[in-house]
mmCIF file of C-alpha atoms in Angstrom:
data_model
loop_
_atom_site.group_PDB
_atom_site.id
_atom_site.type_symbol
_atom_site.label_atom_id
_atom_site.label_comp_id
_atom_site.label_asym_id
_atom_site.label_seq_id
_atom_site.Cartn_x
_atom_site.Cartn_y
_atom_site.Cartn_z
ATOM 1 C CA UNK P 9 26.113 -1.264 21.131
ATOM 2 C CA UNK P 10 26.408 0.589 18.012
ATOM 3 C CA UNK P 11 26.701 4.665 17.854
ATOM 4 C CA UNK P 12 23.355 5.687 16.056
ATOM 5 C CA UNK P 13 23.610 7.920 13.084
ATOM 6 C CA UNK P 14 20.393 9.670 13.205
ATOM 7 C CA UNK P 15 19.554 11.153 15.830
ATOM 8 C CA UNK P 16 15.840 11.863 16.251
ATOM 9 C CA UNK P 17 15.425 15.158 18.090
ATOM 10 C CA UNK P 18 11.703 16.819 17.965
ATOM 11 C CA UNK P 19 10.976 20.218 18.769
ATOM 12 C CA UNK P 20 7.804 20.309 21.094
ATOM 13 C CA UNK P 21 5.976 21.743 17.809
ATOM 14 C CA UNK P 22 6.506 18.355 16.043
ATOM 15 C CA UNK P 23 5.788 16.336 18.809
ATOM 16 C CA UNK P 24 2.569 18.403 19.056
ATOM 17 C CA UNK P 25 1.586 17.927 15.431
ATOM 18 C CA UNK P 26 2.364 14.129 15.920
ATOM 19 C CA UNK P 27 -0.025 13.715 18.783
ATOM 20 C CA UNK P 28 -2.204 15.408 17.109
ATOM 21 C CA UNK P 29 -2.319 13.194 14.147
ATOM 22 C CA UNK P 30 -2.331 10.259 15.573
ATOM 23 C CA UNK P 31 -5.946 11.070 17.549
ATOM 24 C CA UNK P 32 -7.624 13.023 14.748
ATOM 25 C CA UNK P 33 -8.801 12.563 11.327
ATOM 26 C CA UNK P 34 -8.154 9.521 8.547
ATOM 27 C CA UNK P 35 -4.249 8.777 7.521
ATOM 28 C CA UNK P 36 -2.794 5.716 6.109
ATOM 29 C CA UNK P 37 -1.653 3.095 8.712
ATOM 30 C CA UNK P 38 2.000 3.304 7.668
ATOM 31 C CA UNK P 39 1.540 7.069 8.178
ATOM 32 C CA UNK P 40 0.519 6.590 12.129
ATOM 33 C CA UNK P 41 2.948 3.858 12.543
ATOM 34 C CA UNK P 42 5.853 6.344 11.315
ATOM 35 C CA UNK P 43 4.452 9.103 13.902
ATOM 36 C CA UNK P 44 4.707 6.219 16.585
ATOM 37 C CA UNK P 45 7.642 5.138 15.496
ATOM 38 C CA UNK P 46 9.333 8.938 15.907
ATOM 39 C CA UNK P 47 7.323 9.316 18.905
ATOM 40 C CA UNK P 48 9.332 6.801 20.630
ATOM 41 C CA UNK P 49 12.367 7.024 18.959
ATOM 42 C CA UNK P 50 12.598 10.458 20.696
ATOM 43 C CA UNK P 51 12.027 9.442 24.281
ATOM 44 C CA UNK P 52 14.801 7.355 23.854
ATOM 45 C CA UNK P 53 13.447 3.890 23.413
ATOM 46 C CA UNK P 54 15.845 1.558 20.970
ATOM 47 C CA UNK P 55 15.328 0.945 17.879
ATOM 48 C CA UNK P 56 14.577 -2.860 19.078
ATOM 49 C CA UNK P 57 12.196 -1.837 21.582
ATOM 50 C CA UNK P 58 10.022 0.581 19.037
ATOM 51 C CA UNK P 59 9.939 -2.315 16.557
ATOM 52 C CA UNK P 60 8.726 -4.707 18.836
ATOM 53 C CA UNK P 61 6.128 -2.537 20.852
ATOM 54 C CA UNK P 62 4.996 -1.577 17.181
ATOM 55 C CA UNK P 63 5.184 -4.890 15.752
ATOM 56 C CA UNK P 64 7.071 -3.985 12.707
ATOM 57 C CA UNK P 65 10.809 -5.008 11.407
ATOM 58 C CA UNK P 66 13.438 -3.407 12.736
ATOM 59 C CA UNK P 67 14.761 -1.759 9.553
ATOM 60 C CA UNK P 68 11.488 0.063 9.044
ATOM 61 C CA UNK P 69 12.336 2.115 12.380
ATOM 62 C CA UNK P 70 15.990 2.734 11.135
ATOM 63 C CA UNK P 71 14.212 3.604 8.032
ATOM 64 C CA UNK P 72 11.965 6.174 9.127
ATOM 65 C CA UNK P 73 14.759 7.469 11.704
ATOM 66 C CA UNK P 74 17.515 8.332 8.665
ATOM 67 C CA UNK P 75 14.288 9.424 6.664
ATOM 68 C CA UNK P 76 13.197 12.068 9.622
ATOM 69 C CA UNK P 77 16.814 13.219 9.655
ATOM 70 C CA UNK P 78 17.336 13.577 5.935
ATOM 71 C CA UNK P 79 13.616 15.670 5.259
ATOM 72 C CA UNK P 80 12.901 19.248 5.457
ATOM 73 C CA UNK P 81 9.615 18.306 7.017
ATOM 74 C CA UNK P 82 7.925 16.425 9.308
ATOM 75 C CA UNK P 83 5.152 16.141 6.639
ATOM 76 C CA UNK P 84 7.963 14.713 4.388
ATOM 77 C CA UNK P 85 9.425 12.118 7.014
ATOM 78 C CA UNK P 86 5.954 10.923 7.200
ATOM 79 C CA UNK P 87 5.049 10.918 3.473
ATOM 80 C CA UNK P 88 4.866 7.517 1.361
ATOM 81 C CA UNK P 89 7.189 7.428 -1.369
ATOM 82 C CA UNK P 90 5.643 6.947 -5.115
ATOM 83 C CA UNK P 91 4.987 3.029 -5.385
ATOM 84 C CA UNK P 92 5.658 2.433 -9.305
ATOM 85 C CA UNK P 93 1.924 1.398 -11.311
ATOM 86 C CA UNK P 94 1.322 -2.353 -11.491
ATOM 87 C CA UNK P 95 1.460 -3.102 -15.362
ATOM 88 C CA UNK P 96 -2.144 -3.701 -16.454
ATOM 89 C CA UNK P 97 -3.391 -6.920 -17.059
ATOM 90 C CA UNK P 98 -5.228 -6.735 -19.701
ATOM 91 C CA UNK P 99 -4.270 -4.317 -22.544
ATOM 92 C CA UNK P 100 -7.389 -2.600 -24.637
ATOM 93 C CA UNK P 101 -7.889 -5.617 -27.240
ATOM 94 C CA UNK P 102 -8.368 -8.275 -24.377
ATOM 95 C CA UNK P 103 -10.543 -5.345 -22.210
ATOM 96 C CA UNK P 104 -12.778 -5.453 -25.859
ATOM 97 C CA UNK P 105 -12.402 -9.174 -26.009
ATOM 98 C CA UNK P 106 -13.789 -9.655 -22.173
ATOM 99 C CA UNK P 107 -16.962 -7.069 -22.958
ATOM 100 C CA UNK P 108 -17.843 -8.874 -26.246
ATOM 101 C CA UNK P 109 -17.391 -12.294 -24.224
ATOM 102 C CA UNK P 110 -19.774 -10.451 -20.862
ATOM 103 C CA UNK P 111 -22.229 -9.488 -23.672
ATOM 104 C CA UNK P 112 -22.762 -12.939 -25.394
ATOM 105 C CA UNK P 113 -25.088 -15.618 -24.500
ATOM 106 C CA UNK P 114 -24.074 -17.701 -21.382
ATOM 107 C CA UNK P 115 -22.428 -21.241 -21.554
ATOM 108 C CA UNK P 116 -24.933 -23.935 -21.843
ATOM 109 C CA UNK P 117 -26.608 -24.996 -18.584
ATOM 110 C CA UNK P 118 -26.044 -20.663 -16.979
ATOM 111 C CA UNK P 119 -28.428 -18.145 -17.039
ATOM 112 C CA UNK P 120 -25.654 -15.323 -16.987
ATOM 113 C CA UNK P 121 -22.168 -15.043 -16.997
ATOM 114 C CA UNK P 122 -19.876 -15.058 -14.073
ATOM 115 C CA UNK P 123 -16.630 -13.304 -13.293
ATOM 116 C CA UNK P 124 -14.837 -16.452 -12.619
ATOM 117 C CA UNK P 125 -16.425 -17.841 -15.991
ATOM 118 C CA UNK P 126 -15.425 -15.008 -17.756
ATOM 119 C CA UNK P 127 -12.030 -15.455 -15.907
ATOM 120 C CA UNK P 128 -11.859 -19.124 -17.036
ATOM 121 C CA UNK P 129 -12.966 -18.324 -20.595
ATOM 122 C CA UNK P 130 -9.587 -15.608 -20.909
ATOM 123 C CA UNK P 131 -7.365 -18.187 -19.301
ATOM 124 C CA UNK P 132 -8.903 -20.570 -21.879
ATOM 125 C CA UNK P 133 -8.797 -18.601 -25.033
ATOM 126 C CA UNK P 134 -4.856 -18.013 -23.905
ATOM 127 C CA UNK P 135 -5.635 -14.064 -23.568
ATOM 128 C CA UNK P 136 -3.703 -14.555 -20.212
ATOM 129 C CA UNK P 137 -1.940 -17.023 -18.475
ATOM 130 C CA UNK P 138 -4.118 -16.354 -15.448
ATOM 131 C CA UNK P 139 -6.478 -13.658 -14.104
ATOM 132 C CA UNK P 140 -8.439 -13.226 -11.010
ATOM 133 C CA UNK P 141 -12.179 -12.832 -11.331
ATOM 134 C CA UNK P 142 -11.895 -9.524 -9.034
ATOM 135 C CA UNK P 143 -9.793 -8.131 -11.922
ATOM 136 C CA UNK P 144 -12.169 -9.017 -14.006
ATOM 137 C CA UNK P 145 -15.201 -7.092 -12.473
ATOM 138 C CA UNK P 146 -12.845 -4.365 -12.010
ATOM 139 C CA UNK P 147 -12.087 -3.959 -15.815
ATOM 140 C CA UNK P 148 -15.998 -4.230 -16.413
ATOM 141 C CA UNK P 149 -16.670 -1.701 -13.825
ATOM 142 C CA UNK P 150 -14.957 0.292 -15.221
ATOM 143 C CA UNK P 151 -16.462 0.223 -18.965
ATOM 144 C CA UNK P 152 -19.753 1.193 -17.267
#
């Protein structure tokens, strides 16, 4: 067996605040499972044992451990880094294209227009290679 490198030691104060966390108010699941994952970590439970009683990988516990060692904070160790934007589908001349298409008369044989129609018709015009008709309702949402 290996010689850990970070050594999680909480003060009674953090392991207060973590309690506390996990049995009040709303936080982000990956949030709750870092508190867990610290919570264990310091009663001594390996790093195997924490990932399996949590069901996550193993490198997510040695993860959080080196990140709880390296931050000034507990707030910090438990923080989600910045996840980078997902580049937009559609850019603002297929957005007007899709509202001019929502706004004309239905195919023959449909009273309205569907999202997955309006999805097909994008795919079909070759606006986009493909599109989901969620994104779709999203982008109109959004023009309301």
């Amino acid at each position: 067996m290996s010689q850990k490198r970070y050594i999680v030691d909480l003060s009674d104060a953090e392991i207060q605040a973590l309690e506390t966390l996990l049995r009040t108010g709303k936080h982000s699941a990956r949030k709750l499972t870092r508190a867990r994952i610290l919570l264990q970590v310091n009663q001594g439970k390996t790093d195997r044992e924490v990932a399996d009683n949590l069901g996550v990988n193993l490198s997510t516990v040695e993860r959080t451990r080196e990140k709880f060692v390296h931050s000034a904070t507990l707030e910090e160790a438990l923080k989600d880094r910045p996840h980078p934007p997902k580049p937009r589908k559609l850019d603002a001349k297929a957005e007007a294209l899709l509202i001019a298409t929502a706004c004309s008369d239905a195919p023959d044989g449909r009273a309205e227009w569907t999202m997955q129609l309006l999805a097909d018709r994008l795919v079909e015009l070759q606006v986009v290679e493909s599109i989901s008709d969620e994104t779709v309702r999203q982008t109109l949402k959004k023009q309301r």
